[in-house]
PDB file of C-alpha atoms in Angstrom:
ATOM      1  CA  UNK X   1       0.000   0.000   0.000  1.00 48.00           C
ATOM      2  CA  UNK X   2       1.237   3.414  -0.966  1.00 54.00           C
ATOM      3  CA  UNK X   3       1.244   6.193   1.460  1.00 54.00           C
ATOM      4  CA  UNK X   4       1.158   9.861   0.713  1.00 53.00           C
ATOM      5  CA  UNK X   5       4.696  11.051   1.282  1.00 56.00           C
ATOM      6  CA  UNK X   6       3.819  14.741   1.308  1.00 52.00           C
ATOM      7  CA  UNK X   7       4.818  16.325   4.517  1.00 52.00           C
ATOM      8  CA  UNK X   8       1.886  17.467   6.537  1.00 54.00           C
ATOM      9  CA  UNK X   9       3.252  21.077   6.515  1.00 56.00           C
ATOM     10  CA  UNK X  10       3.416  21.461   2.687  1.00 57.00           C
ATOM     11  CA  UNK X  11       0.545  23.362   1.233  1.00 57.00           C
ATOM     12  CA  UNK X  12       0.194  23.241  -2.545  1.00 56.00           C
ATOM     13  CA  UNK X  13       0.498  26.710  -4.131  1.00 56.00           C
ATOM     14  CA  UNK X  14      -2.634  28.446  -5.247  1.00 61.00           C
ATOM     15  CA  UNK X  15      -3.316  28.611  -8.948  1.00 63.00           C
ATOM     16  CA  UNK X  16      -3.261  32.439  -9.016  1.00 63.00           C
ATOM     17  CA  UNK X  17       0.193  32.548  -7.385  1.00 72.00           C
ATOM     18  CA  UNK X  18       1.714  30.058  -9.815  1.00 75.00           C
ATOM     19  CA  UNK X  19       0.155  31.892 -12.780  1.00 79.00           C
ATOM     20  CA  UNK X  20       1.671  35.167 -11.554  1.00 80.00           C
ATOM     21  CA  UNK X  21       5.088  33.502 -11.150  1.00 81.00           C
ATOM     22  CA  UNK X  22       4.944  32.001 -14.639  1.00 80.00           C
ATOM     23  CA  UNK X  23       3.803  35.320 -16.081  1.00 83.00           C
ATOM     24  CA  UNK X  24       6.616  37.146 -14.296  1.00 84.00           C
ATOM     25  CA  UNK X  25       9.151  34.574 -15.461  1.00 84.00           C
ATOM     26  CA  UNK X  26       7.937  34.851 -19.065  1.00 84.00           C
ATOM     27  CA  UNK X  27       8.099  38.653 -18.829  1.00 86.00           C
ATOM     28  CA  UNK X  28      11.701  38.451 -17.588  1.00 86.00           C
ATOM     29  CA  UNK X  29      12.646  36.027 -20.374  1.00 86.00           C
ATOM     30  CA  UNK X  30      10.996  38.304 -22.963  1.00 85.00           C
ATOM     31  CA  UNK X  31      12.939  41.266 -21.528  1.00 86.00           C
ATOM     32  CA  UNK X  32      16.211  39.337 -21.801  1.00 84.00           C
ATOM     33  CA  UNK X  33      15.469  38.382 -25.408  1.00 85.00           C
ATOM     34  CA  UNK X  34      14.663  42.012 -26.247  1.00 85.00           C
ATOM     35  CA  UNK X  35      17.951  43.166 -24.681  1.00 84.00           C
ATOM     36  CA  UNK X  36      19.869  40.507 -26.648  1.00 82.00           C
ATOM     37  CA  UNK X  37      18.165  41.561 -29.888  1.00 81.00           C
ATOM     38  CA  UNK X  38      18.884  45.252 -29.231  1.00 81.00           C
ATOM     39  CA  UNK X  39      22.506  44.378 -28.439  1.00 81.00           C
ATOM     40  CA  UNK X  40      22.813  42.452 -31.701  1.00 80.00           C
ATOM     41  CA  UNK X  41      21.343  45.404 -33.607  1.00 84.00           C
ATOM     42  CA  UNK X  42      23.756  47.829 -31.948  1.00 86.00           C
ATOM     43  CA  UNK X  43      26.710  45.522 -32.663  1.00 85.00           C
ATOM     44  CA  UNK X  44      25.713  45.349 -36.323  1.00 88.00           C
ATOM     45  CA  UNK X  45      25.414  49.144 -36.463  1.00 88.00           C
ATOM     46  CA  UNK X  46      28.899  49.441 -34.956  1.00 88.00           C
ATOM     47  CA  UNK X  47      30.261  46.960 -37.514  1.00 89.00           C
ATOM     48  CA  UNK X  48      28.608  48.902 -40.349  1.00 91.00           C
ATOM     49  CA  UNK X  49      30.063  52.220 -39.107  1.00 89.00           C
ATOM     50  CA  UNK X  50      33.455  50.562 -38.756  1.00 89.00           C
ATOM     51  CA  UNK X  51      33.309  49.273 -42.339  1.00 90.00           C
ATOM     52  CA  UNK X  52      32.267  52.729 -43.590  1.00 90.00           C
ATOM     53  CA  UNK X  53      35.103  54.474 -41.730  1.00 86.00           C
ATOM     54  CA  UNK X  54      37.639  51.910 -42.998  1.00 86.00           C
ATOM     55  CA  UNK X  55      36.413  52.394 -46.570  1.00 88.00           C
ATOM     56  CA  UNK X  56      36.694  56.175 -46.190  1.00 87.00           C
ATOM     57  CA  UNK X  57      40.227  55.872 -44.786  1.00 85.00           C
ATOM     58  CA  UNK X  58      41.277  53.563 -47.640  1.00 86.00           C
ATOM     59  CA  UNK X  59      39.826  56.027 -50.146  1.00 87.00           C
ATOM     60  CA  UNK X  60      41.684  58.934 -48.556  1.00 84.00           C
ATOM     61  CA  UNK X  61      44.861  56.863 -48.461  1.00 85.00           C
ATOM     62  CA  UNK X  62      44.529  56.100 -52.170  1.00 85.00           C
ATOM     63  CA  UNK X  63      43.989  59.790 -52.960  1.00 83.00           C
ATOM     64  CA  UNK X  64      46.977  60.801 -50.835  1.00 80.00           C
ATOM     65  CA  UNK X  65      49.251  58.146 -52.375  1.00 80.00           C
ATOM     66  CA  UNK X  66      48.172  59.256 -55.847  1.00 82.00           C
ATOM     67  CA  UNK X  67      48.850  62.891 -54.938  1.00 77.00           C
ATOM     68  CA  UNK X  68      52.268  62.103 -53.462  1.00 75.00           C
ATOM     69  CA  UNK X  69      53.206  59.934 -56.441  1.00 78.00           C
ATOM     70  CA  UNK X  70      52.231  62.686 -58.843  1.00 78.00           C
ATOM     71  CA  UNK X  71      53.719  65.547 -56.843  1.00 74.00           C
ATOM     72  CA  UNK X  72      56.979  63.939 -55.819  1.00 76.00           C
ATOM     73  CA  UNK X  73      57.231  61.522 -58.720  1.00 80.00           C
ATOM     74  CA  UNK X  74      57.923  64.574 -60.869  1.00 78.00           C
ATOM     75  CA  UNK X  75      60.775  65.490 -58.544  1.00 80.00           C
ATOM     76  CA  UNK X  76      62.122  61.956 -58.834  1.00 82.00           C
ATOM     77  CA  UNK X  77      62.037  62.188 -62.641  1.00 84.00           C
ATOM     78  CA  UNK X  78      63.922  65.495 -62.433  1.00 84.00           C
ATOM     79  CA  UNK X  79      66.612  63.884 -60.279  1.00 85.00           C
ATOM     80  CA  UNK X  80      66.952  61.007 -62.735  1.00 87.00           C
ATOM     81  CA  UNK X  81      67.146  63.398 -65.693  1.00 87.00           C
ATOM     82  CA  UNK X  82      69.733  65.652 -64.073  1.00 87.00           C
ATOM     83  CA  UNK X  83      71.921  62.722 -63.026  1.00 90.00           C
ATOM     84  CA  UNK X  84      71.726  61.293 -66.571  1.00 90.00           C
ATOM     85  CA  UNK X  85      72.664  64.728 -67.936  1.00 88.00           C
ATOM     86  CA  UNK X  86      75.584  64.979 -65.487  1.00 89.00           C
ATOM     87  CA  UNK X  87      76.808  61.518 -66.516  1.00 91.00           C
ATOM     88  CA  UNK X  88      76.704  62.424 -70.227  1.00 90.00           C
ATOM     89  CA  UNK X  89      78.350  65.803 -69.632  1.00 88.00           C
ATOM     90  CA  UNK X  90      81.140  64.223 -67.595  1.00 90.00           C
ATOM     91  CA  UNK X  91      81.690  61.519 -70.251  1.00 91.00           C
ATOM     92  CA  UNK X  92      81.982  64.176 -72.960  1.00 91.00           C
ATOM     93  CA  UNK X  93      84.106  66.428 -70.736  1.00 90.00           C
ATOM     94  CA  UNK X  94      81.674  69.364 -70.926  1.00 88.00           C
ATOM     95  CA  UNK X  95      82.320  71.156 -67.616  1.00 89.00           C
ATOM     96  CA  UNK X  96      79.820  73.957 -68.274  1.00 89.00           C
ATOM     97  CA  UNK X  97      76.881  71.545 -68.757  1.00 88.00           C
ATOM     98  CA  UNK X  98      78.035  69.574 -65.704  1.00 89.00           C
ATOM     99  CA  UNK X  99      78.089  72.770 -63.613  1.00 89.00           C
ATOM    100  CA  UNK X 100      74.648  73.899 -64.852  1.00 89.00           C
ATOM    101  CA  UNK X 101      73.128  70.432 -64.256  1.00 87.00           C
ATOM    102  CA  UNK X 102      74.574  70.315 -60.722  1.00 89.00           C
ATOM    103  CA  UNK X 103      73.215  73.809 -59.961  1.00 89.00           C
ATOM    104  CA  UNK X 104      69.796  72.831 -61.292  1.00 87.00           C
ATOM    105  CA  UNK X 105      69.874  69.611 -59.291  1.00 85.00           C
ATOM    106  CA  UNK X 106      70.722  71.599 -56.176  1.00 86.00           C
ATOM    107  CA  UNK X 107      67.802  73.984 -56.835  1.00 86.00           C
ATOM    108  CA  UNK X 108      65.356  71.074 -57.144  1.00 80.00           C
ATOM    109  CA  UNK X 109      66.788  69.502 -53.996  1.00 80.00           C
ATOM    110  CA  UNK X 110      66.643  72.811 -52.059  1.00 81.00           C
ATOM    111  CA  UNK X 111      63.087  73.677 -53.085  1.00 74.00           C
ATOM    112  CA  UNK X 112      60.718  73.147 -50.167  1.00 67.00           C
ATOM    113  CA  UNK X 113      58.250  70.339 -50.436  1.00 63.00           C
ATOM    114  CA  UNK X 114      54.640  71.354 -50.709  1.00 58.00           C
ATOM    115  CA  UNK X 115      52.845  71.154 -47.423  1.00 54.00           C
ATOM    116  CA  UNK X 116      50.530  68.190 -47.042  1.00 52.00           C
ATOM    117  CA  UNK X 117      48.318  70.467 -44.916  1.00 55.00           C
ATOM    118  CA  UNK X 118      47.381  72.501 -48.001  1.00 59.00           C
ATOM    119  CA  UNK X 119      46.404  69.372 -49.856  1.00 58.00           C
ATOM    120  CA  UNK X 120      44.369  68.006 -46.939  1.00 61.00           C
ATOM    121  CA  UNK X 121      42.588  71.369 -46.534  1.00 64.00           C
ATOM    122  CA  UNK X 122      41.573  71.289 -50.204  1.00 59.00           C
ATOM    123  CA  UNK X 123      40.532  67.642 -49.846  1.00 60.00           C
ATOM    124  CA  UNK X 124      38.382  68.586 -46.852  1.00 63.00           C
ATOM    125  CA  UNK X 125      36.672  71.333 -48.866  1.00 57.00           C
ATOM    126  CA  UNK X 126      35.888  68.845 -51.628  1.00 54.00           C
ATOM    127  CA  UNK X 127      34.436  66.386 -49.090  1.00 57.00           C
ATOM    128  CA  UNK X 128      32.259  69.072 -47.471  1.00 59.00           C
ATOM    129  CA  UNK X 129      31.014  70.186 -50.884  1.00 52.00           C
ATOM    130  CA  UNK X 130      30.057  66.591 -51.697  1.00 51.00           C
ATOM    131  CA  UNK X 131      28.301  66.274 -48.339  1.00 53.00           C
ATOM    132  CA  UNK X 132      30.467  63.472 -46.972  1.00 50.00           C
TER     133      UNK X 132
END
């Protein structure tokens, strides 16, 4: 024969109390899910902003490299040309051409480099005009 093993002091919970507990628990779970979803949305927004900033930085880098290559590539070609001229003048023994080529080379070397600040200021004006 089976006996009821419930302790005489245990009183089963009322239906209203258990419904309130379940409802509260479900509300808490729903709140946690909402927080997780909002966190995922915010993380995706951060990733999207990060990708946009990286793309902008790569674009600016490409523009700057192109500018520097164009601006200072010309100076490099001048150096190469003057050194070639000096070599030919020295081979032919033409001291006057050698002297003029060396003076010109020194002028190119002594000329101040253009400030990158000027370029970046102009680049900023272009960006603001485009609305970026």
